[in-house]
Short mmCIF file of C-alpha atoms in Angstrom, two decimals:
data_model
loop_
_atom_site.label_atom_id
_atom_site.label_comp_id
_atom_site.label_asym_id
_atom_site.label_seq_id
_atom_site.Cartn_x
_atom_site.Cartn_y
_atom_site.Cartn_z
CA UNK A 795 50.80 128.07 179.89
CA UNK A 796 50.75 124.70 180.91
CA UNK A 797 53.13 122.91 183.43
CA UNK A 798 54.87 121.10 180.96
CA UNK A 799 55.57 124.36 178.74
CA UNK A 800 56.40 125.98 182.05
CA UNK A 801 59.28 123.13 182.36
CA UNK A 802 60.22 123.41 178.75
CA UNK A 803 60.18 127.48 178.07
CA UNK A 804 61.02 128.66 182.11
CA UNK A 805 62.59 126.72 184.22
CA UNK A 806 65.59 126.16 181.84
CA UNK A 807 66.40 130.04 182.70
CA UNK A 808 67.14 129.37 186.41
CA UNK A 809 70.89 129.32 185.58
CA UNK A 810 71.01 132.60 183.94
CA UNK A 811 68.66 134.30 186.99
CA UNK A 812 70.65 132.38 189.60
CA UNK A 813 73.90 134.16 188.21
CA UNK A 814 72.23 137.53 187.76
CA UNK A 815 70.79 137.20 191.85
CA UNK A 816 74.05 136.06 192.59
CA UNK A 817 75.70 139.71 191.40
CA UNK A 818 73.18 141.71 193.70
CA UNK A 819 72.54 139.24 196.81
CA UNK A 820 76.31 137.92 196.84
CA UNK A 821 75.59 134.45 198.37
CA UNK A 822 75.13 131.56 196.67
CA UNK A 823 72.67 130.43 199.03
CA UNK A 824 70.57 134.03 198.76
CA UNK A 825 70.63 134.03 195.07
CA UNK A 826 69.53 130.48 195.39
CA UNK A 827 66.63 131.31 197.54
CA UNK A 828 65.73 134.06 195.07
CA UNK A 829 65.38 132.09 192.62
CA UNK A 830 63.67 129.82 193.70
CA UNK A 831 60.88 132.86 195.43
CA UNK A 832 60.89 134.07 191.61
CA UNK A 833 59.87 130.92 190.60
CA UNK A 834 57.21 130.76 192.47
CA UNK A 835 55.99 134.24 191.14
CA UNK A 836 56.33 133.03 186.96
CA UNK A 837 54.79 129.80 188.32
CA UNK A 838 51.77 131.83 189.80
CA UNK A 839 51.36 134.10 186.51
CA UNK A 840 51.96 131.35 184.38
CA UNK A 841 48.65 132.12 182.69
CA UNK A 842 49.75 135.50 181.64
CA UNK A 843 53.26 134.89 180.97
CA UNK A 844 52.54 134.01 177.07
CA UNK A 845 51.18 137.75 176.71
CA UNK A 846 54.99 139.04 177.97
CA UNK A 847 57.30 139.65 174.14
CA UNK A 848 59.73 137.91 176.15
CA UNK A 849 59.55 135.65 179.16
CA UNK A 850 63.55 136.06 179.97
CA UNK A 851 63.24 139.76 179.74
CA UNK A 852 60.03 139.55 182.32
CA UNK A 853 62.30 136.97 184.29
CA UNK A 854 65.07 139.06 184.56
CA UNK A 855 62.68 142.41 185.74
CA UNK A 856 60.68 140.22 188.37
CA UNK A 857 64.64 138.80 189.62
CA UNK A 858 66.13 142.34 189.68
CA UNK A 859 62.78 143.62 191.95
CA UNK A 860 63.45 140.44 194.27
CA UNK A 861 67.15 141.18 194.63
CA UNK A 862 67.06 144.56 195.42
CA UNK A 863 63.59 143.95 198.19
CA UNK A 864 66.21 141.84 199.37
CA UNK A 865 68.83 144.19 199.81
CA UNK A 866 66.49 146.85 201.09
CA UNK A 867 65.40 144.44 204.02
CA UNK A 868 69.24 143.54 204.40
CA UNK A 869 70.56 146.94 204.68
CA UNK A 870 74.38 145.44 206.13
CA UNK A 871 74.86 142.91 203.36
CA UNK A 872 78.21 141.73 203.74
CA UNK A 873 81.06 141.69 200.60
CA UNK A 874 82.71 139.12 202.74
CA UNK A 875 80.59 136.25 201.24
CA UNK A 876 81.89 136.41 197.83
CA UNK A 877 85.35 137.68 199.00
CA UNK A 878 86.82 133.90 200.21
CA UNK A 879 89.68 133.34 198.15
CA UNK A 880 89.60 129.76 196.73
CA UNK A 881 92.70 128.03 195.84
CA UNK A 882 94.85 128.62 192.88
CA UNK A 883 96.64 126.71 189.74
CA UNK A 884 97.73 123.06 190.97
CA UNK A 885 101.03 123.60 189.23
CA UNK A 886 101.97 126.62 190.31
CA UNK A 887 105.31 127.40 193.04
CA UNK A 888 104.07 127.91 196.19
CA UNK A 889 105.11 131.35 196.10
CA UNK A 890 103.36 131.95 192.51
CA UNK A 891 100.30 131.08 194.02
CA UNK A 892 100.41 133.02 197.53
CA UNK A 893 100.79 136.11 194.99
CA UNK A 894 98.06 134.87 192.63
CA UNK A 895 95.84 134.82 195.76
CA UNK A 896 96.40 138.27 196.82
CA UNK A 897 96.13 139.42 193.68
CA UNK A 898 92.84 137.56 193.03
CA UNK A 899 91.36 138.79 196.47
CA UNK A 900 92.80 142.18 195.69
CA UNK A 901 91.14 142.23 191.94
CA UNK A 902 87.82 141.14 193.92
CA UNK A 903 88.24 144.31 196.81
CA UNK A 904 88.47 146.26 193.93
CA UNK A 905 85.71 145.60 192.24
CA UNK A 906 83.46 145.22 195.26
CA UNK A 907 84.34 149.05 195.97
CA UNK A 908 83.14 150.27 192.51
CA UNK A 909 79.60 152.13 192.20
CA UNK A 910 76.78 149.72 191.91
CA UNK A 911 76.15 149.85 188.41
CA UNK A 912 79.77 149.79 187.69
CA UNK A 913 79.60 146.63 189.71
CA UNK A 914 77.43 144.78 188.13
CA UNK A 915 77.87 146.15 184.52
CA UNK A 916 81.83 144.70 185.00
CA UNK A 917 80.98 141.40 186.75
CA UNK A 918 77.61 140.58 184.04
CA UNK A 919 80.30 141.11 181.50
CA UNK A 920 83.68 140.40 182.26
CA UNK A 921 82.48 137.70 184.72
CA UNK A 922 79.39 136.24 183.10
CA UNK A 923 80.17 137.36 179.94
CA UNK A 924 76.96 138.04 179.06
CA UNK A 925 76.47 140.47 176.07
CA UNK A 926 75.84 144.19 175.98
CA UNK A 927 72.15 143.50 175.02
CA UNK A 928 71.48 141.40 177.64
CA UNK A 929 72.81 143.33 180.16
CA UNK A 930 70.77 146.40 179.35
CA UNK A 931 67.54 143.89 179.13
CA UNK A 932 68.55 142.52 182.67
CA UNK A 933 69.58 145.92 184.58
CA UNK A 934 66.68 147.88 182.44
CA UNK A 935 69.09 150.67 181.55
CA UNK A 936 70.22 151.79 178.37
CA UNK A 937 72.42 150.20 176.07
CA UNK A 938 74.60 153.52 175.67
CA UNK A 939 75.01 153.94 179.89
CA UNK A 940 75.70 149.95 180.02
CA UNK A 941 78.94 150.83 177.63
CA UNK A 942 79.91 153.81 179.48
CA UNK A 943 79.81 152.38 183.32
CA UNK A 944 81.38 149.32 182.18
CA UNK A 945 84.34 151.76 180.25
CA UNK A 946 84.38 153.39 183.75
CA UNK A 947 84.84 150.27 185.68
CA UNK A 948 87.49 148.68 183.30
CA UNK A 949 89.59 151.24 183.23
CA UNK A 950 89.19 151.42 187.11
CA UNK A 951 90.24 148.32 188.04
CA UNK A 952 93.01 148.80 185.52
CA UNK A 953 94.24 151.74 187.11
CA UNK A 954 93.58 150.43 190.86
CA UNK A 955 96.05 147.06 190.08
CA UNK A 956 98.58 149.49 188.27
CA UNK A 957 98.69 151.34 191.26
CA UNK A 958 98.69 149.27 193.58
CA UNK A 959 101.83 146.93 191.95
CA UNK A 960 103.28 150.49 190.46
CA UNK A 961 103.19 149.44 187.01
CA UNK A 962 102.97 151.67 184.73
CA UNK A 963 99.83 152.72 182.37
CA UNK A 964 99.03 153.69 179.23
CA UNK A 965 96.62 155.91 180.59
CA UNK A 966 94.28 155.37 178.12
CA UNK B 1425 113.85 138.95 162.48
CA UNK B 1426 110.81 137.90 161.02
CA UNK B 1427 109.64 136.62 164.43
CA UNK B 1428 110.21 139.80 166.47
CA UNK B 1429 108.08 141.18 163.48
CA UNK B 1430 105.43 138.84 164.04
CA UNK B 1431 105.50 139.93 167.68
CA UNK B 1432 105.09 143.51 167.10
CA UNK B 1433 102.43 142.50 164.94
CA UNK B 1434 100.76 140.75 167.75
CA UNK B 1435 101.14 143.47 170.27
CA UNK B 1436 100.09 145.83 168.29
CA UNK B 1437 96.63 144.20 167.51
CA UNK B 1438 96.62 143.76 171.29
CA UNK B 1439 96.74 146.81 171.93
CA UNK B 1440 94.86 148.06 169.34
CA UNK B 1441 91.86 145.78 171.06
CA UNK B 1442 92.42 147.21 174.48
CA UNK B 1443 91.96 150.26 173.98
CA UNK B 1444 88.62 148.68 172.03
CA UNK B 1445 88.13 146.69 175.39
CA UNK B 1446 88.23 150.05 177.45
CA UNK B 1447 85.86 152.17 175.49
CA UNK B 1448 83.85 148.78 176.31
CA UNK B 1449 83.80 148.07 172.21
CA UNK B 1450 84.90 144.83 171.89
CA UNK B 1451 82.82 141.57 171.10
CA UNK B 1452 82.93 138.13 173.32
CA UNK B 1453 84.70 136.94 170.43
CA UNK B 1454 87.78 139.78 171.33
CA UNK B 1455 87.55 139.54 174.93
CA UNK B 1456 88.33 136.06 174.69
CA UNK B 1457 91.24 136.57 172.09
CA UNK B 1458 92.88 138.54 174.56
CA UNK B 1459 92.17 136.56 177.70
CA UNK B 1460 93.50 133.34 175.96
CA UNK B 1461 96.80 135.98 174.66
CA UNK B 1462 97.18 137.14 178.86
CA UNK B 1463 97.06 133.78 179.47
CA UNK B 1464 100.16 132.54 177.37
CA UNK B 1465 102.08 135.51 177.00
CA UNK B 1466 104.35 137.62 178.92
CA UNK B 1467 104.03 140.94 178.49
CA UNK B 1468 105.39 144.75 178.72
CA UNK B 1469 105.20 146.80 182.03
CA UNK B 1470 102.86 149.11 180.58
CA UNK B 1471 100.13 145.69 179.72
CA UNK B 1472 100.95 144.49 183.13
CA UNK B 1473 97.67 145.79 184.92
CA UNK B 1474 95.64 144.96 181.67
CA UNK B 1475 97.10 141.03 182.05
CA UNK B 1476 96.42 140.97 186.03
CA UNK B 1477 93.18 142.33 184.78
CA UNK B 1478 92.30 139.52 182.37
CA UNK B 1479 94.22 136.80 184.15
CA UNK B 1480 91.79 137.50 187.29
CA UNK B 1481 88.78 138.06 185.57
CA UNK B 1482 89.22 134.09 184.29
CA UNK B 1483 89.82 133.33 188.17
CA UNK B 1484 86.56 134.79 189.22
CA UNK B 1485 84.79 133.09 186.89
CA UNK B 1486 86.35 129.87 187.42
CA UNK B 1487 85.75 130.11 190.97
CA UNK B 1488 81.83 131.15 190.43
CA UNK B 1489 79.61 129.37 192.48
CA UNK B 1490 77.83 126.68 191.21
CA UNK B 1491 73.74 126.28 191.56
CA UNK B 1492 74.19 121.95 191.68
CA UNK B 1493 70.23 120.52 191.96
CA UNK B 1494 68.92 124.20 192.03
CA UNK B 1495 66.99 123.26 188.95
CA UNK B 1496 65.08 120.13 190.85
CA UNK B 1497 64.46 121.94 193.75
CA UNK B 1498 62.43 124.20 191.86
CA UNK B 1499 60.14 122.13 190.02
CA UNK B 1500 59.82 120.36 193.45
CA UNK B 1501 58.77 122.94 195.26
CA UNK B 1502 56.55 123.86 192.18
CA UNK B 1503 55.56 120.56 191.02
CA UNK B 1504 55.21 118.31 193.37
CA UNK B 1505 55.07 120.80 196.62
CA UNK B 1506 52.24 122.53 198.36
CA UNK B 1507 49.99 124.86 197.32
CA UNK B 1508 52.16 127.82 196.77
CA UNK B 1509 50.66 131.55 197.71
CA UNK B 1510 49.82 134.08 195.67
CA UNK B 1511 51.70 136.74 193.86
CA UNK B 1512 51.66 139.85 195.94
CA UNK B 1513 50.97 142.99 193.54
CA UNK B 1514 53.99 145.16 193.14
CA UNK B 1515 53.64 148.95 194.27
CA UNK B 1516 54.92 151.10 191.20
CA UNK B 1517 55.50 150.14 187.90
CA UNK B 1518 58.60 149.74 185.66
CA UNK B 1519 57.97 153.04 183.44
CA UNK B 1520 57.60 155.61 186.81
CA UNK B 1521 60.59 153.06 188.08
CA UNK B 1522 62.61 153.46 184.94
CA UNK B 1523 62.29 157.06 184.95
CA UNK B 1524 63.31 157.69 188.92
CA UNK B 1525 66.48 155.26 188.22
CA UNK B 1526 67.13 158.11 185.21
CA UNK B 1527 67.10 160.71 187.36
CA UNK B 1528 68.79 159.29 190.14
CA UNK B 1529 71.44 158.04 188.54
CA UNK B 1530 71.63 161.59 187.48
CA UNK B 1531 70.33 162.23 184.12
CA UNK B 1532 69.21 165.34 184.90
CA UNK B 1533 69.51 167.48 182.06
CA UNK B 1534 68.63 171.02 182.35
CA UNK B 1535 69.85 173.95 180.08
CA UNK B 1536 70.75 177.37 180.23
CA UNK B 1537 69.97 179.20 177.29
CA UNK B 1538 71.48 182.74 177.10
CA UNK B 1539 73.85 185.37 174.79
CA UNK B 1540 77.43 184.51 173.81
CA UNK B 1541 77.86 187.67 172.61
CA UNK B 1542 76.61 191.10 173.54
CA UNK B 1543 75.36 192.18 169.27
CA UNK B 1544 72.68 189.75 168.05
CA UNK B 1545 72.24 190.44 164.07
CA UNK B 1546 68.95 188.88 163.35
CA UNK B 1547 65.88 190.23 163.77
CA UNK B 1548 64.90 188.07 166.84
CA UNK B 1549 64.82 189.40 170.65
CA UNK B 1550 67.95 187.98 172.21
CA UNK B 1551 66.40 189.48 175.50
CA UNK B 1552 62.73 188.17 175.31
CA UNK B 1553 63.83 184.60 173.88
CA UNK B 1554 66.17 184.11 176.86
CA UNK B 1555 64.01 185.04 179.54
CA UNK B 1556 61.16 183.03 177.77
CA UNK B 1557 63.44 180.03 177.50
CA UNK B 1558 64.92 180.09 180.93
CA UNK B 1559 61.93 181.37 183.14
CA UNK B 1560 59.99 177.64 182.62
CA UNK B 1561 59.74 175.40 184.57
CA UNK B 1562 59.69 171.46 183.83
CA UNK B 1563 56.75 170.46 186.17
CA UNK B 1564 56.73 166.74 186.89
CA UNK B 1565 59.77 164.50 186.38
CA UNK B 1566 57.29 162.92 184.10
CA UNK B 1567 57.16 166.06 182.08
CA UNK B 1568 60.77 167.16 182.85
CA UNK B 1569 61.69 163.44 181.53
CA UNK B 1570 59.51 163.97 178.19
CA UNK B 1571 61.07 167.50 177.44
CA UNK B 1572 64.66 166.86 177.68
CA UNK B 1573 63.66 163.95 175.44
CA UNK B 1574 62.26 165.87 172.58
CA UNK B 1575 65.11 168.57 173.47
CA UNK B 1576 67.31 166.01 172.92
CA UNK B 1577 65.95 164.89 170.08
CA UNK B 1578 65.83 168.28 168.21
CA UNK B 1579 69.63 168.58 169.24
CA UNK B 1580 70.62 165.08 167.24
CA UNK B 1581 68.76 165.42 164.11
CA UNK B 1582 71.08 166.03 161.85
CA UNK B 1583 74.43 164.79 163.42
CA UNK B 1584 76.50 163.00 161.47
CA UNK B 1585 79.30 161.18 162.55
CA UNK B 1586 82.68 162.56 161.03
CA UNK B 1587 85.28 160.28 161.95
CA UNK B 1588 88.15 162.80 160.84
CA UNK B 1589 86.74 165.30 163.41
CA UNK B 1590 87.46 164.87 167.70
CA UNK B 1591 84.25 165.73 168.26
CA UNK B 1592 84.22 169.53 168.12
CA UNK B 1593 81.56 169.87 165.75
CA UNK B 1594 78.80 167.78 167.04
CA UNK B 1595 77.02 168.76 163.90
CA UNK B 1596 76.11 172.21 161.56
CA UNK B 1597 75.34 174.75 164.53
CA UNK B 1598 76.09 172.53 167.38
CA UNK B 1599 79.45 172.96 169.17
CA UNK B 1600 80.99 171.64 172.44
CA UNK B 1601 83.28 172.58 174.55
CA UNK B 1602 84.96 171.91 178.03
CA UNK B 1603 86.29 174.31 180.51
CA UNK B 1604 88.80 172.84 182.60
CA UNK B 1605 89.24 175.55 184.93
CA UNK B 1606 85.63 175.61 186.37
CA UNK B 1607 84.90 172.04 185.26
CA UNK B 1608 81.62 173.18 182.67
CA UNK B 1609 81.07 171.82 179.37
CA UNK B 1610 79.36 174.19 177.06
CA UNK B 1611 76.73 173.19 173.83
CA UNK B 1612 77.29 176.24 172.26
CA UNK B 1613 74.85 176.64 169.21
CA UNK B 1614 74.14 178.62 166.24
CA UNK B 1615 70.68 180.69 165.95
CA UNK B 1616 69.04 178.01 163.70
CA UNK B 1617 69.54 175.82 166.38
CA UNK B 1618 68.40 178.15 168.70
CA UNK B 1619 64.90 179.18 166.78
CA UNK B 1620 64.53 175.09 166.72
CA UNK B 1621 64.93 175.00 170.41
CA UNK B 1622 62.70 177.68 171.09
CA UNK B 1623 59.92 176.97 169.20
CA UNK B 1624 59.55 173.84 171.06
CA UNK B 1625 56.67 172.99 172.76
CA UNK B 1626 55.47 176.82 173.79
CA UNK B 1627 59.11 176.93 174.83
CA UNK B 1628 59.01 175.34 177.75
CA UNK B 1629 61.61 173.22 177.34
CA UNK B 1630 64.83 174.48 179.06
CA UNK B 1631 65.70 174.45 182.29
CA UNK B 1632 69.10 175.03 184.07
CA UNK B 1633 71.29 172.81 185.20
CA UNK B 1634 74.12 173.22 187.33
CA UNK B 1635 75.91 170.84 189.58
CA UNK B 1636 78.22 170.95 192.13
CA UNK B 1637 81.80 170.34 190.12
CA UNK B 1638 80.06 170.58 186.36
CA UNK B 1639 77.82 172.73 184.55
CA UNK B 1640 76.23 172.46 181.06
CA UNK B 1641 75.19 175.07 179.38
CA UNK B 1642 73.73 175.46 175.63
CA UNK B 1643 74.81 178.85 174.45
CA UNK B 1644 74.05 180.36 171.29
CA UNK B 1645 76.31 182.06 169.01
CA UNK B 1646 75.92 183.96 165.77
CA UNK B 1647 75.41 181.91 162.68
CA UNK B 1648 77.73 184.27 160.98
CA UNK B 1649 80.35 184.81 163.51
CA UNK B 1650 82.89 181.70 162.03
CA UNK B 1651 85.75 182.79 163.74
CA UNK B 1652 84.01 182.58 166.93
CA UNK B 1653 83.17 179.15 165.71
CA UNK B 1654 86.39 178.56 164.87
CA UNK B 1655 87.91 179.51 167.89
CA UNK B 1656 85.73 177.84 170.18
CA UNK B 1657 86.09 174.40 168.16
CA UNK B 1658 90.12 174.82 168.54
CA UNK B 1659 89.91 175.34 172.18
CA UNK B 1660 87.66 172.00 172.50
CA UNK B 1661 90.38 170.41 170.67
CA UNK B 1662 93.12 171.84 172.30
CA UNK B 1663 91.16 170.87 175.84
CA UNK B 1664 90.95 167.26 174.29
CA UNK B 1665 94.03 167.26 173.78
CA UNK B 1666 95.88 168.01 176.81
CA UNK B 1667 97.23 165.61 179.10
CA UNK B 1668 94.26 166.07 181.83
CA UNK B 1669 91.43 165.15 179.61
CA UNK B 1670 91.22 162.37 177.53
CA UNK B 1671 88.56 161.98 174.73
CA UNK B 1672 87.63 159.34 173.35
CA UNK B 1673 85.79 158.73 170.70
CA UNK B 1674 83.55 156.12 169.10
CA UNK B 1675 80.86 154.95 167.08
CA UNK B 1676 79.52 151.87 165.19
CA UNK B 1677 77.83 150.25 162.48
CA UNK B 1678 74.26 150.81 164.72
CA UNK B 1679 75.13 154.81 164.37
CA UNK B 1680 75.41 154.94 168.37
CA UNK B 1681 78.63 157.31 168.93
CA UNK B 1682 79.91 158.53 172.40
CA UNK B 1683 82.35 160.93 173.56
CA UNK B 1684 83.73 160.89 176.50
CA UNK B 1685 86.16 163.59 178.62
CA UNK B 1686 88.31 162.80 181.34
CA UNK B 1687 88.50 166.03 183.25
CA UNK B 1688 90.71 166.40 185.94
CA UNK B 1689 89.85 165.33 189.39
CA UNK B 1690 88.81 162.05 188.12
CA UNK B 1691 85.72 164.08 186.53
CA UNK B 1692 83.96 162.19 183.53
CA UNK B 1693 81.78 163.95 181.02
CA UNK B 1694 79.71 162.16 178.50
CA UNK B 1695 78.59 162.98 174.86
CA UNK B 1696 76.36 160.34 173.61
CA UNK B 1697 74.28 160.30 170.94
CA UNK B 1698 72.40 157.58 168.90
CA UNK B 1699 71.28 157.71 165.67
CA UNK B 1700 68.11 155.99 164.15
CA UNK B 1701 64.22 156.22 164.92
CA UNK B 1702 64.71 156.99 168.40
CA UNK B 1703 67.12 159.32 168.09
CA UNK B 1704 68.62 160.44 171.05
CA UNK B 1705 71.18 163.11 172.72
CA UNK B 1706 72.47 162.36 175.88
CA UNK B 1707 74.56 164.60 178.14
CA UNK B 1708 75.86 163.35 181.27
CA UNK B 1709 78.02 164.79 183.67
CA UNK B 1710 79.35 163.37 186.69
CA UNK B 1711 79.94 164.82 189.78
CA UNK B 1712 77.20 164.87 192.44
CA UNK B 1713 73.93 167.13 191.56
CA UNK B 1714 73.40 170.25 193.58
CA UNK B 1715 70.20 171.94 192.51
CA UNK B 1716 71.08 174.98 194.78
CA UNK B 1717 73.35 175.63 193.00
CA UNK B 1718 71.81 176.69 190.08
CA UNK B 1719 73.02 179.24 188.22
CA UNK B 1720 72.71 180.52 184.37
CA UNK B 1721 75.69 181.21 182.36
CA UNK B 1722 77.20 184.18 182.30
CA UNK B 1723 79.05 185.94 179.58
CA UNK B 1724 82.64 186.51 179.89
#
């Protein structure tokens, strides 16, 4: 593959990897760096990459292997990172927004306790919105377990904010 | 009048999409129609959590980080940088990875095959087919991985989804049931089943699997013994039923169907099964794996 096919076929995905490192690293600057170290890697194979039935597919399996060396190196990763809560509506009260803010940090504690896959079936999906396909391509499980943890984690955070706020469910 | 109508209307088709959105069923297209409803609408107590839900979901997403320039700095560095080093080879490959990530997210499946029932009217050895099933071994997880996959297999051939049933009947001579009291879900299957299983692959199929909270167990009973069929498909019912486990139960134009139980304790069983050339029965169980705990069912 030639450099210019490289910039026309590859390098368009950085977006899409730069979310999916984001979801395991948890740091914008991390999943940048990633990125940018798989990058290096396609740019490397480049040769071979044609012979791959898809590059994004490849892309995704060489980003989830960098992520996770990551992790393994950084044992103490901290939630923290991604837990900042960023400012509100511009038109809401004052008070609206002090209990928008809890509730967003709270939705974002809650979700940064759930099981791993859990984790990043809910936030490739209900975040990303990403499809079910796509997830399964990028997290190499199958489509079947993709619908069930994300079922699990929905209906998690569901029950965690009804708890918390005692509203009631429909316990479905 | 004909507003409030409208309303119910509305809610109704809300609703009627979350519980699609909670069995994880629904499109983009229907996640969005009921972000954009959370969004404008008040709502009842019970949709509260759901709304927070969606309503925060947006937030996060809003509030994403963004990668500005990330795009130039890579075809800097790649472009117009230095030399860059070579690709280091990875240790193990993404089939022997794919198949420890199976097993450690616990798809360890592992049957006990053994008599329901003490009279066995065919001609077969009830006694010699039992010990012959459950005295084997799986070998590597490599092998262990392959069996359960043709096991599997065998088990789904011939399901057909029934959407008037709750998912009793998995198909002709393949029933399921839960036991709430010692948290075990049971295949329990008929002796045509049974000769299928067992003249698998020199038998060496089956294994036993137990784990600490759940069990599974395939169990035959006699192909001619319908109450017993009956019974045990009303007491899967009933079990589904109750107010402790929830079953839920789907399938869709693909032929991939899944049931899944809510057993007490915040326990989760799974039925899946998809239909097509890769046919496939899966069985999960939650609950942490104890292999030393391994135990083969016993009759009642």
């Amino acid at each position: 593959m030639s450099a210019e096919e490289f910039q026309l076929e590859v390098l368009p995905i950085n977006q899409k990897l730069y979310y999916f490192a984001l979801r395991f690293l948890r740091s914008a600057a991390d999943a940048e760096d990633a990125v940018q170290d798989v990058f290096v890697k396609l740019w490397n194979i480049r040769d071979k990459l044609s012979t791959y039935n898809s590059i994004e597919a490849f892309a995704y399996t060489v980003t989830r292997n960098h992520c996770l060396d990551k992790l393994k190196a950084k044992r103490t990763y901290s939630i923290e990172d991604t837990m900042r809560v960023e400012p509100g509506q511009a038109n809401a009260t004052p008070a609206q927004r002090t209990e928008d803010l809890e509730k967003l940090a709270l939705v974002k504690q809650i979700i940064g306790e759930l099981p791993e896959q859990q984790r990043m079936v809910i936030q490739l999906r209900d975040i990303d919105e990403c499809t079910y396909e796509e997830i399964a391509e990028m997290l190499d499980m199958q489509l079947n377990a993709v619908r069930v943890n994300l079922s699990r984690a929905r209906k998690k955070v569901r029950d965690e904010i009804a708890k918390i706020y005692n509203y009631e469910t429909t316990g479905n | 009048m004909k507003l409030q109508k409208f309303t119910t209307m509305k809610q109704q088709e809300i609703k009627y999409l979350l519980e699609k959105y909670y069995s994880a069923d629904t499109d983009l297209s229907e996640e969005k129609q009921l972000r954009e409803y959370f969004l404008g609408n008040q709502v009842s107590d019970d949709l509260q959590a759901s709304r927070d839900q969606f309503i925060f979901f947006s937030g996060l997403a809003e509030e994403r980080p963004e990668a500005t320039g990330l795009e130039d700095k890579i075809r800097a560095n790649l472009l117009e940088g230095p030399p860059v080093v070579p690709l280091q080879k990875k240790k193990s490959g993404p089939i022997i990875g794919r198949i420890i990530t199976a097993v450690a997210a616990g798809f360890l499946l592992i049957f006990v095959v053994k008599s329901l029932e003490e009279s066995f009217s065919s001609g077969m050895n009830a006694d010699k087919l039992t010990t012959s099933l459950t005295s084997v071994s799986c070998g590597t997880i490599e092998q262990c991985y392959q069996y359960t996959d043709e096991a599997l297999r065998i088990l789904s051939e011939g399901i057909s989804p029934d959407e008037n049933h709750h998912g009793n009947r998995l198909m002709d001579g393949l029933f399921s049931s839960a036991n709430l009291d010692d948290k075990a879900i049971s295949l329990v299957v008929d002796e045509e089943m049974l000769k299928k299983l067992a003249e698998l692959e020199g038998q060496k199929i089956f294994q036993s699997l137990t784990r600490e909270v759940s069990s599974i167990k395939i169990s035959r009973i006699s192909d001619k013994d319908v109450k017993k069929k009956d019974e045990i498909a009303s007491y899967f019912e009933q079990v589904t039923n109750s107010p402790e486990a929830h079953l839920l139960n789907k399938s869709d134009a693909k032929g991939f169907s899944f049931y899944v139980l809510d057993l007490p304790d915040n326990e989760q069983a799974y039925i899946y099964y998809h239909q097509g050339d890769t046919a496939d029965l899966l069985i999960e169980l939650s609950g942490s794996i104890d292999l030393s705990e391994l135990k083969e069912y016993s009759k009642d």
